[in-house]
Tab-separated table of C-alpha atoms in Angstrom:
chain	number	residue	atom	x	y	z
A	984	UNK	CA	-34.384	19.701	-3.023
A	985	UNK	CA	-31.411	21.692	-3.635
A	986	UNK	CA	-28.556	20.542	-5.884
A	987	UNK	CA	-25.999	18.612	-3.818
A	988	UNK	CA	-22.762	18.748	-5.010
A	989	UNK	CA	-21.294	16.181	-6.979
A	990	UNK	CA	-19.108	13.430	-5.900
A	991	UNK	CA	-16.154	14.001	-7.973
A	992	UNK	CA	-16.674	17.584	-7.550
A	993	UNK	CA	-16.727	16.962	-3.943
A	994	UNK	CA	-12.893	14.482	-4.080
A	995	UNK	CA	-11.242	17.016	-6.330
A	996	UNK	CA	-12.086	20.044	-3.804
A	997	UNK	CA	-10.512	17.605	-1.003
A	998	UNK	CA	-7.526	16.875	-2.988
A	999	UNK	CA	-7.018	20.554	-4.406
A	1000	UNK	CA	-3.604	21.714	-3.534
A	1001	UNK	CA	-2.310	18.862	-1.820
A	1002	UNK	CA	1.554	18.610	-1.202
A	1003	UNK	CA	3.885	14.765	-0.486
A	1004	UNK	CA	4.610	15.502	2.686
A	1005	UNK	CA	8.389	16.078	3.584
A	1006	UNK	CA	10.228	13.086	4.354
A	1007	UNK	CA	12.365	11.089	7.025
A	1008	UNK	CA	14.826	8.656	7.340
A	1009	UNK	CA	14.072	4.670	8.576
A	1010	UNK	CA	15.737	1.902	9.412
A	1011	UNK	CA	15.390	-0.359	6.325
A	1012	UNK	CA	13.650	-2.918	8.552
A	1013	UNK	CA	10.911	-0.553	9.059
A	1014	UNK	CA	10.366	0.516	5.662
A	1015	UNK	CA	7.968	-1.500	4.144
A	1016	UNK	CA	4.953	-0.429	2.450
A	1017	UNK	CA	6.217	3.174	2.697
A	1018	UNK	CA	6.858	5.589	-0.014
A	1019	UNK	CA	10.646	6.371	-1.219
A	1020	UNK	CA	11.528	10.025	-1.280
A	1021	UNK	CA	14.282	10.389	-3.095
A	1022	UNK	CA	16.211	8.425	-5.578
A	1023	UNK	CA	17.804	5.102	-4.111
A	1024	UNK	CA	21.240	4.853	-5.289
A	1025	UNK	CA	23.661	2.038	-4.991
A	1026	UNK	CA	26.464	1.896	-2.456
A	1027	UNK	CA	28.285	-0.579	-4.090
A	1028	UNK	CA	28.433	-2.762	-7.135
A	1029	UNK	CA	26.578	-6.170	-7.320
A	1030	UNK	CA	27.962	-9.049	-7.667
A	1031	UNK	CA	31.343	-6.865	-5.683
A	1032	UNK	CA	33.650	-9.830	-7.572
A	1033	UNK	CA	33.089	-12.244	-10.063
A	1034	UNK	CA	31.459	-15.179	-8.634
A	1035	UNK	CA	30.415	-19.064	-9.390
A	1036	UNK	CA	26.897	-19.182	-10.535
A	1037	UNK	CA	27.364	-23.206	-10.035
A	1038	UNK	CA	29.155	-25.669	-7.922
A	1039	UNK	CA	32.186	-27.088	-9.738
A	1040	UNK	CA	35.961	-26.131	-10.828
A	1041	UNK	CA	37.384	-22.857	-11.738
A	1042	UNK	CA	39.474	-23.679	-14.191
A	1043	UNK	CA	41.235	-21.337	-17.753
A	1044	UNK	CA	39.461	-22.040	-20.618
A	1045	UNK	CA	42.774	-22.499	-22.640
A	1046	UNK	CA	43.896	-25.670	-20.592
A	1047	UNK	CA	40.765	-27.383	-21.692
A	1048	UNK	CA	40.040	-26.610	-25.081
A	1049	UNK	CA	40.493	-30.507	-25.617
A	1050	UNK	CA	39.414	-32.915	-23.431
A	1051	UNK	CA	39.544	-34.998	-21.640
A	1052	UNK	CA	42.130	-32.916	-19.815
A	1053	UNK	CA	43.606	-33.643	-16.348
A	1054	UNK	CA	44.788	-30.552	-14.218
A	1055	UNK	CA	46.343	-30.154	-10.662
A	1056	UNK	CA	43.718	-28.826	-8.002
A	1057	UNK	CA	45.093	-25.962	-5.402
A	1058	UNK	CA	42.793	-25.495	-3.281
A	1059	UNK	CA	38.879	-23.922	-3.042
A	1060	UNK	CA	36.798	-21.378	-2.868
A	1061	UNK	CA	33.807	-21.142	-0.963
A	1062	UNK	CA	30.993	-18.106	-0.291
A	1063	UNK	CA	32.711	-15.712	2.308
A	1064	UNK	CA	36.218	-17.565	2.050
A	1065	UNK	CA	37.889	-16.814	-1.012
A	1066	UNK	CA	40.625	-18.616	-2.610
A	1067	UNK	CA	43.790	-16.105	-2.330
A	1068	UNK	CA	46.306	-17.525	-4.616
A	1069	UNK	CA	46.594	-17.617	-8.757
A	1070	UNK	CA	45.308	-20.095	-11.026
A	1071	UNK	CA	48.227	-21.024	-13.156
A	1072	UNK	CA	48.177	-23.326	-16.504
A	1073	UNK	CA	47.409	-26.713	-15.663
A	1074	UNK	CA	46.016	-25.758	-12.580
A	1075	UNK	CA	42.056	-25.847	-11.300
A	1076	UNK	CA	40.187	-24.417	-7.450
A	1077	UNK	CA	37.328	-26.306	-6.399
A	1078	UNK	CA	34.476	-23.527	-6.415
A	1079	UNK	CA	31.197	-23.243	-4.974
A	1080	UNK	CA	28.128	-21.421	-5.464
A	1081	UNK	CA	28.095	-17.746	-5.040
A	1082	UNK	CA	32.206	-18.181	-4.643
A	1083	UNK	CA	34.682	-15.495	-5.882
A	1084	UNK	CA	36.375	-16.171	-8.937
A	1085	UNK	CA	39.910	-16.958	-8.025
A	1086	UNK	CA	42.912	-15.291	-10.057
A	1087	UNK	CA	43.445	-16.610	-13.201
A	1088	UNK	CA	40.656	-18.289	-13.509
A	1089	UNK	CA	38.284	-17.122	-16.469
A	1090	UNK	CA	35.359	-20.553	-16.416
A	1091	UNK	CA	33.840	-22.960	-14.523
A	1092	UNK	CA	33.116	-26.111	-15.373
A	1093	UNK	CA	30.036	-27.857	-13.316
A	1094	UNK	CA	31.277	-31.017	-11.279
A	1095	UNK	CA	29.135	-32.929	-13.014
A	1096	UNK	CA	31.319	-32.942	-16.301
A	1097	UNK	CA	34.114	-33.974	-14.082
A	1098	UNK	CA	35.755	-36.661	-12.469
A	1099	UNK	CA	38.104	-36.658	-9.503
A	1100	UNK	CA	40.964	-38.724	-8.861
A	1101	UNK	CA	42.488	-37.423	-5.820
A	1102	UNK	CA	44.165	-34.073	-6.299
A	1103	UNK	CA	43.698	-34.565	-10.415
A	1104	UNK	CA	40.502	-33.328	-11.611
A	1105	UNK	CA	39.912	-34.560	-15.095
A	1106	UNK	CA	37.618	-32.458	-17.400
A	1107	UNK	CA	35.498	-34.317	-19.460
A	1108	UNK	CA	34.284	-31.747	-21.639
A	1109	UNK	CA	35.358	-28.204	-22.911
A	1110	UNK	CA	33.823	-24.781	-21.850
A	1111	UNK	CA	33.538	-21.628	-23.382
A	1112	UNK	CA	35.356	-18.103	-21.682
A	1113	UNK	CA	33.319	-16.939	-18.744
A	1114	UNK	CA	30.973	-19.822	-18.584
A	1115	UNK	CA	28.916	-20.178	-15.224
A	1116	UNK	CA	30.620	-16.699	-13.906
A	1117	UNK	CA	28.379	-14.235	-12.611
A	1118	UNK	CA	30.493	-10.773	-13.829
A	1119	UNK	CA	31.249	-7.799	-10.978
A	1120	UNK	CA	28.361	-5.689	-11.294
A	1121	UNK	CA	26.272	-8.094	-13.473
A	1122	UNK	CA	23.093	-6.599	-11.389
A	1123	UNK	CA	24.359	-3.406	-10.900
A	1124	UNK	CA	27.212	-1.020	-9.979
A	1125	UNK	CA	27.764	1.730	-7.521
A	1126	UNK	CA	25.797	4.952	-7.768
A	1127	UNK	CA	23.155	2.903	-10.531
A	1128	UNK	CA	19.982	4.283	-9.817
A	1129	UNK	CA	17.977	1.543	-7.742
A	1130	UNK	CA	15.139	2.499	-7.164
A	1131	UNK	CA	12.941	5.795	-7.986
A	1132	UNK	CA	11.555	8.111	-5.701
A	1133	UNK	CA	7.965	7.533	-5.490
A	1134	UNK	CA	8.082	3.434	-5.509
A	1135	UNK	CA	6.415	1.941	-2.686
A	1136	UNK	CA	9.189	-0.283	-0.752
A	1137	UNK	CA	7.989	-3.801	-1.509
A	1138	UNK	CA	9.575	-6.785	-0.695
A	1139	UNK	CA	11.563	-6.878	-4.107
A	1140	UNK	CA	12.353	-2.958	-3.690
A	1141	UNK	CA	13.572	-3.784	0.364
A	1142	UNK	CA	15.755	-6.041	-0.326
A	1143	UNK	CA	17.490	-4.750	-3.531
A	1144	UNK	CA	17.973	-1.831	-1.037
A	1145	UNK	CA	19.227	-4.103	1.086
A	1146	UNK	CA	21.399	-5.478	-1.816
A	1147	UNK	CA	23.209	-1.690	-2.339
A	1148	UNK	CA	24.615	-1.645	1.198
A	1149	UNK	CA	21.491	0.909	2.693
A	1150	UNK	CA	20.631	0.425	6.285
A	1151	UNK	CA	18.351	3.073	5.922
A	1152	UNK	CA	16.400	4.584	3.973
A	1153	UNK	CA	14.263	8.175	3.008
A	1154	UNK	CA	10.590	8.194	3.210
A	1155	UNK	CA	7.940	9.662	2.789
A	1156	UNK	CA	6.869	11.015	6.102
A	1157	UNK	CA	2.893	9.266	7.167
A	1158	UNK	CA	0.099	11.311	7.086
A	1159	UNK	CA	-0.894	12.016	10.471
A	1160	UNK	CA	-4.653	10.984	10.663
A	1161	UNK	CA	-6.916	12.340	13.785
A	1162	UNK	CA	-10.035	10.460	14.212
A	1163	UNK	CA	-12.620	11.497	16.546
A	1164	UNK	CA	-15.900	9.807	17.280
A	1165	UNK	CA	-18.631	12.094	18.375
A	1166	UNK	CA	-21.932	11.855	20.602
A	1167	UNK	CA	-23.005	11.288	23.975
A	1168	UNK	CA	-24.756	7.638	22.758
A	1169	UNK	CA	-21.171	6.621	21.958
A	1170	UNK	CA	-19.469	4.338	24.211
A	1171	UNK	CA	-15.991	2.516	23.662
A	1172	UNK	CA	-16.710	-1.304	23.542
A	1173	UNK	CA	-16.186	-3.034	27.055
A	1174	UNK	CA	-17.639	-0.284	28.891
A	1175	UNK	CA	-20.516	-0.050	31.161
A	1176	UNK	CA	-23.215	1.610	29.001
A	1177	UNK	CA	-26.458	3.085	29.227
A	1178	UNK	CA	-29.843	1.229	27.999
A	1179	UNK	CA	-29.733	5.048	25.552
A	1180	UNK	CA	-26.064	4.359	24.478
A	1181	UNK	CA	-24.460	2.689	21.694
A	1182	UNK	CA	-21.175	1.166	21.392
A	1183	UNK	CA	-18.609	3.212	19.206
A	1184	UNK	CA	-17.067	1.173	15.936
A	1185	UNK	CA	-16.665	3.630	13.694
A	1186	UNK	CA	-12.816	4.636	14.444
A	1187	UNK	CA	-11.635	1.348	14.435
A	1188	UNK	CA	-13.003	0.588	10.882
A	1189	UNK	CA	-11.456	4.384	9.968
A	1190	UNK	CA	-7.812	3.543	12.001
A	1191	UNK	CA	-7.770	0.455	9.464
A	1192	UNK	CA	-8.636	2.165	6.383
A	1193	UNK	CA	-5.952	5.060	7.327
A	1194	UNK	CA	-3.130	1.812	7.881
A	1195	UNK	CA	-4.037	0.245	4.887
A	1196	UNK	CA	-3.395	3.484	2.978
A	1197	UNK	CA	-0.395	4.507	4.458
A	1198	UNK	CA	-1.151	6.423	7.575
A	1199	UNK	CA	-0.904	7.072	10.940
A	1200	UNK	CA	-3.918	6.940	12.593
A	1201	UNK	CA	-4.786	8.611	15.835
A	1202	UNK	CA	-7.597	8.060	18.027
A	1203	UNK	CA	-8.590	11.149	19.499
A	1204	UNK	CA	-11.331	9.130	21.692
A	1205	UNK	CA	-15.177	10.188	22.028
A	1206	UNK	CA	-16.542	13.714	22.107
A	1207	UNK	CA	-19.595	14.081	23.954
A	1208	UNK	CA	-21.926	16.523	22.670
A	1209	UNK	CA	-20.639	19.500	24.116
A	1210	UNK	CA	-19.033	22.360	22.927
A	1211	UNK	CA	-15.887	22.368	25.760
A	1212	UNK	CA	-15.627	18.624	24.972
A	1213	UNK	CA	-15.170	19.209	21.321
A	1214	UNK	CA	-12.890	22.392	21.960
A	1215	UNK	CA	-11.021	19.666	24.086
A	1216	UNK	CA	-10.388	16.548	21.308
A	1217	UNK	CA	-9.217	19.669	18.737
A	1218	UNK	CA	-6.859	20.641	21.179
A	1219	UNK	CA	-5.392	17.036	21.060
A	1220	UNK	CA	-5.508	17.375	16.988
A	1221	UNK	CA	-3.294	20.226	16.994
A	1222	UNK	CA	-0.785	18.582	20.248
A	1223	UNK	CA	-0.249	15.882	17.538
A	1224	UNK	CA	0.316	17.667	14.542
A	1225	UNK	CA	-2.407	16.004	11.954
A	1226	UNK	CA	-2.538	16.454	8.834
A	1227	UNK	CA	-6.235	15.938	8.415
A	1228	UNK	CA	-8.591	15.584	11.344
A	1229	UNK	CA	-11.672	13.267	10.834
A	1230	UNK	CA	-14.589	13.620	12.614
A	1231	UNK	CA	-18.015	10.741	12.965
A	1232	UNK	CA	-21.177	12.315	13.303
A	1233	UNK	CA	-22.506	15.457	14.312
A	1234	UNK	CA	-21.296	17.401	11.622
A	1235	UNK	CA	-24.933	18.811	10.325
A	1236	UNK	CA	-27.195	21.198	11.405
A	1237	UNK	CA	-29.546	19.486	13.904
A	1238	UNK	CA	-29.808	20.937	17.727
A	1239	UNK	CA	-27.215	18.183	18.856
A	1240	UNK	CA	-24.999	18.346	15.666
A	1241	UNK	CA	-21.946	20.506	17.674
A	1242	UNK	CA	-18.983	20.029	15.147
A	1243	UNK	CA	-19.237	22.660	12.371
A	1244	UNK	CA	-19.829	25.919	15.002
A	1245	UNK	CA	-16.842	24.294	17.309
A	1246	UNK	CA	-14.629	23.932	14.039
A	1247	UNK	CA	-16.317	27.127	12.584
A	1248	UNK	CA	-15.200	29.193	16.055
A	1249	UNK	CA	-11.465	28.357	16.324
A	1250	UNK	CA	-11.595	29.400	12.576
A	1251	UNK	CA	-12.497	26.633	10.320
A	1252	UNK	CA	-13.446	27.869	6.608
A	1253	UNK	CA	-15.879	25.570	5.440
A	1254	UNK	CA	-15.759	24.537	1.784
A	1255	UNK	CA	-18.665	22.332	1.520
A	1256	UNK	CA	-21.436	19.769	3.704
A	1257	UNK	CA	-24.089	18.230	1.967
A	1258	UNK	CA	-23.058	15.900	-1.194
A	1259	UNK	CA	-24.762	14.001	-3.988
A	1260	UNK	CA	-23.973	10.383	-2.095
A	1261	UNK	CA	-25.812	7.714	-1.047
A	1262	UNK	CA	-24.683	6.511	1.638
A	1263	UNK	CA	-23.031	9.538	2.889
A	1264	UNK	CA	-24.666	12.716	1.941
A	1265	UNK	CA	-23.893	15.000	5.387
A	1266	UNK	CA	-20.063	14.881	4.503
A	1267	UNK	CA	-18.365	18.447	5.981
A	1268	UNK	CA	-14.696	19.079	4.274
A	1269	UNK	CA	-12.763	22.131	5.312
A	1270	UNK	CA	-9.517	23.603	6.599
A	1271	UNK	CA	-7.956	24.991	9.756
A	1272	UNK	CA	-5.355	26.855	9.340
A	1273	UNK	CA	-3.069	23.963	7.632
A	1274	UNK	CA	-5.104	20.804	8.565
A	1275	UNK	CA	-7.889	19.562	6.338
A	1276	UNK	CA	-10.755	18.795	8.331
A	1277	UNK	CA	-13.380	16.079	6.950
A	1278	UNK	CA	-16.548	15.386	8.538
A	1279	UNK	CA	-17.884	12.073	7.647
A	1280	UNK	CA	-21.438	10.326	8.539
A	1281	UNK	CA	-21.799	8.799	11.822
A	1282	UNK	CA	-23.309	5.785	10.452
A	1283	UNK	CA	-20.775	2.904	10.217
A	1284	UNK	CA	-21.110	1.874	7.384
A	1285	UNK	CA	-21.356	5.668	5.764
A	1286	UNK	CA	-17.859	6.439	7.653
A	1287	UNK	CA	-16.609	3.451	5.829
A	1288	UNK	CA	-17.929	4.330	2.018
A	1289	UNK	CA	-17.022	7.585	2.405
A	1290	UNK	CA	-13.863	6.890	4.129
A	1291	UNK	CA	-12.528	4.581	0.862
A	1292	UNK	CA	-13.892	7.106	-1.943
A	1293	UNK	CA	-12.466	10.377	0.132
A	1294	UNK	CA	-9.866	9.874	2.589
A	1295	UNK	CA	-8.282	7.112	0.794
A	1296	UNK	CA	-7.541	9.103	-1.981
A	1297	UNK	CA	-6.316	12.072	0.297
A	1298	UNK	CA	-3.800	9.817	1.980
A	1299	UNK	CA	-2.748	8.877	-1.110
A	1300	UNK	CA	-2.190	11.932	-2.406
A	1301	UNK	CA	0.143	13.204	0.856
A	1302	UNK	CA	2.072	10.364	0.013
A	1303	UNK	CA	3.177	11.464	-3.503
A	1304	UNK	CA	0.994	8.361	-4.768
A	1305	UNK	CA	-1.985	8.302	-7.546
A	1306	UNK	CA	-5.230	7.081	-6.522
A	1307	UNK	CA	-6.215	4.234	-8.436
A	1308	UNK	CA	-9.538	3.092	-7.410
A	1309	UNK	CA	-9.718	-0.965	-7.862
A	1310	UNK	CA	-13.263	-0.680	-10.528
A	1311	UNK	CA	-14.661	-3.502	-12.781
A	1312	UNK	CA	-16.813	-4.021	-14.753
A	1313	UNK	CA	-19.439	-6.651	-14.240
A	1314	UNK	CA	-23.103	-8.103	-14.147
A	1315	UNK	CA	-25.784	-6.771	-12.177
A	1316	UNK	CA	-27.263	-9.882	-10.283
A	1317	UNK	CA	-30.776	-8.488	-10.165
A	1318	UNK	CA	-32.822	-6.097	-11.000
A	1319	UNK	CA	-32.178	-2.381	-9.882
A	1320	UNK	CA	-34.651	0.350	-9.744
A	1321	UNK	CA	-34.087	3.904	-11.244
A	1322	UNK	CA	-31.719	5.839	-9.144
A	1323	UNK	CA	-32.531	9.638	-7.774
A	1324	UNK	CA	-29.738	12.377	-7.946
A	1325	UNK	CA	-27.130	10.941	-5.630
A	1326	UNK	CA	-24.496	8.643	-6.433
A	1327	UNK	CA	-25.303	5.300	-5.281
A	1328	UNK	CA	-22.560	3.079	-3.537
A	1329	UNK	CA	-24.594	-0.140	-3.501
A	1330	UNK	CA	-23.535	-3.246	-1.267
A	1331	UNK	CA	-22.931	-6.472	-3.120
A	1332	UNK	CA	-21.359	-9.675	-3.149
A	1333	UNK	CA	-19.546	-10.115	-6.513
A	1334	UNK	CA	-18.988	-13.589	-7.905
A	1335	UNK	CA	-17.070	-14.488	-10.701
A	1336	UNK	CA	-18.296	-17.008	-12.942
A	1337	UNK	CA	-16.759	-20.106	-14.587
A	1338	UNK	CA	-16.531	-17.539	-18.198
A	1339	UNK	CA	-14.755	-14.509	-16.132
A	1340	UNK	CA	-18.155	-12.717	-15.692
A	1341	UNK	CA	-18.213	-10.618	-12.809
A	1342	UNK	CA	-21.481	-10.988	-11.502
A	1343	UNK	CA	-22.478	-8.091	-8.189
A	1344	UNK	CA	-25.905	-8.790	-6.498
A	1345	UNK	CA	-26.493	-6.786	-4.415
A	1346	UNK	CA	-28.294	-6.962	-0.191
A	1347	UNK	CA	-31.862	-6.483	-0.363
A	1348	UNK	CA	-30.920	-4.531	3.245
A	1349	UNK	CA	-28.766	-0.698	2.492
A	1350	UNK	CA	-29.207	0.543	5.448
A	1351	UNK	CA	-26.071	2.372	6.511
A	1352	UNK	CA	-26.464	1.211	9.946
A	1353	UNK	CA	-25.724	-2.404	9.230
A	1354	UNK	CA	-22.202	-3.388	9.365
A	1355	UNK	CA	-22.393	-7.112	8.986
A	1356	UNK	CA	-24.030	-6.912	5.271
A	1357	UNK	CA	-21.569	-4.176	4.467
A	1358	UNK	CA	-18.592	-6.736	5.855
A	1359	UNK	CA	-20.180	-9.637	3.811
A	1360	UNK	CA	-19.797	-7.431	0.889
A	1361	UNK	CA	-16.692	-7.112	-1.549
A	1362	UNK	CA	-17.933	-4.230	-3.623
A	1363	UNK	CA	-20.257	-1.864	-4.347
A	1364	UNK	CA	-22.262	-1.483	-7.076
A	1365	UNK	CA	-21.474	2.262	-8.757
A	1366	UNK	CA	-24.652	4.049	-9.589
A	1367	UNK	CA	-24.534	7.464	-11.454
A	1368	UNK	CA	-27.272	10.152	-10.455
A	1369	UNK	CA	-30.517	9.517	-12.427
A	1370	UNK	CA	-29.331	6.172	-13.523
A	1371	UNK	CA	-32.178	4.008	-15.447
A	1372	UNK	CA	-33.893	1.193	-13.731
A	1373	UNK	CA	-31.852	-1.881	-14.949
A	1374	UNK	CA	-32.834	-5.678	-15.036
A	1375	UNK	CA	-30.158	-8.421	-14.181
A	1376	UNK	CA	-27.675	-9.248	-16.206
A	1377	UNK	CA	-27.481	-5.439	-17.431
A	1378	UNK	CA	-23.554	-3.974	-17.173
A	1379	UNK	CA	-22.422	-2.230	-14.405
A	1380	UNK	CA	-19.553	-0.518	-12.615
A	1381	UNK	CA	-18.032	-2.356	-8.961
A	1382	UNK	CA	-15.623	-0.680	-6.468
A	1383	UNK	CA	-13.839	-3.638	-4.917
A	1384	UNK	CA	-13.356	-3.320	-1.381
A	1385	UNK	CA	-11.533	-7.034	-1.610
């Protein structure tokens, strides 16, 4: 058998020369998850005024220095209705939480270290300058740097945005994800079908994935296997401006395989099909003009694997983000036999134990056909090319899916 080219080989021609996309302003409320373009700077300062960090009396410092001591109360201040005169000597504002500091005032003291006889408040013991005041800009002040570009918005990162007066906010833009399904068998589920027809799963499984990783997914429907039909779903790949167009199935060189010479006649250049995976190994990547095109397996569960080890990390990498594959190290749950030349993406169920031992077992079923194991499963068992035959409990590498 020929060599097959490498797996990593195979992600870091997908990834070479990839660009963050350019970016675009949102409304703050529909900003989550996505990736900040540019540095986030403050539009004002945090707290805007001294406030109350407790419930209690605003009081100067100086009048009650000894105690008990007995001053007049003016009036209060409460969140959103500040107090608007001076606090003279001798002289205390009822404050609340969150409450601007009234003039004059440089304390609180908590109501529970006071007692109140009508409009005297006595003091029953002293307090130190600046006690229980939250300062002007104790969290920040205007143009402080928020938040970096490159931070996904999560909800600590929204609403500190929130917090420096932006309604709005620049992202990075999506990457625009095509997905087309391929093959006369296919048919979308609910239809009326053929006894010779399948029902097509694949892109919903991919349109996930693409969300999950910050995409946009578009569902460029089911290509039967002919060449005008093909032509056709490209045509709708181009209307919507993707970024990388993936195809399922019929991407290799058998009589009904259609997708290479329709991508290879409106001027595809292919860079490689055929890779050292298992499952997976008829994987296409190339590009058209600007748009990466990648080819995955029409096997479910193949268009899944490959999906998280190649166009996870490609969506990643449009965003301006790192791909940081979730591995661990664990167990292996049974025996394995010696692996061949492909990498080996083995379905298991990993189980920690009562010590922290990972422990993957994986199906006695692989076949890439079979979605339910592969949904069962929450990782997949790593296996190098030429690996050893290893007995359980021997170490081993897991890609979390979960």
């Amino acid at each position: 058998m020929a060599a097959l080219l490498p797996v990593n080989e195979a992600l870091a021609r997908i990834l070479a020369g990839v660009d963050t996309l350019d970016f675009e302003i949102v409304p703050l409320a529909d900003a989550g998850g996505r990736v900040l373009a540019e540095d986030l700077h403050a539009k004002r300062q945090q707290p805007p005024f001294a406030a109350s960090a407790m419930d209690g009396y605003a009081v100067r410092a100086a009048d009650v220095t000894t105690v008990p001591a007995t001053l007049q109360l003016i009036g209060q201040s409460a969140a959103g209705h500040a107090f608007a005169g001076t606090v003279g000597p001798g002289e205390t504002v009822r404050i609340f939480t969150g409450a601007p500091l009234p003039d004059g005032a440089d304390s609180v003291v908590i109501q529970e270290n006071t007692v109140a006889h009508g409009e005297r408040i006595e003091i029953a013991e002293p307090i130190e300058q600046g006690k229980n005041i939250r300062k002007a800009g104790l969290d920040f002040n205007e143009d402080d740097v928020l938040l970096e570009a490159g931070r996904v918005l999560d909800a600590g990162a929204l609403a500190l945005a929130a917090s420096g007066n932006h309604p709005a906010v620049p992202v990075v833009r999506r990457p625009r994800i095509a997905i087309l399904a391929t093959g006369d068998e296919l048919v979308a589920p609910g239809e009326d079908m053929r006894p010779d027809q399948i029902v097509a799963s694949n892109s919903f499984g991919l349109a996930e994935i693409v969300r999950q990783a910050g995409g946009l997914a578009i569902d460029l429907g089911i290509a039967e296997d002919r060449a005008e039909a093909l032509s056709a779903a490209f045509d709708r790949a181009t209307a919507a401006d993707a970024d990388v167009v993936v195809t399922l199935g019929g991407a290799s060189v058998g009589d009904h395989d259609l997708v290479q010479p329709a991508l290879a006649a409106r001027g595809m250049v292919l860079d490689f099909w055929k890779i050292a995976l298992r499952p997976g190994k008829p994987l296409m990547f190339g590009r058209l003009d600007g748009t990466r095109i990648l080819g995955l397996p029409g096997n479910p569960v193949s268009s899944l694997i490959c999906a998280h080890i190649f166009l996870v990390p490609l969506i990643r990498a449009f965003s301006g983000l790192a791909h940081e594959p979730d591995m661990r190290s664990a167990e292996l749950g049974t025996d394995m036999a010696m692996n061949d030349q492909r990498q080996d993406y083995v379905r298991a169920r990993v189980i920690r134990q009562p010590d922290g031992t990972l422990v993957a077992t994986p199906f006695a079923l692989q076949d890439s056909s079979m979605l339910k194991f592969f949904v069962e499963a929450n990782g997949l068992i790593v296996r190098k090319p030429f690996a050893p035959a290893a007995p359980a409990g021997s170490p081993c590498e897991v890609l979390m899916l979960r």
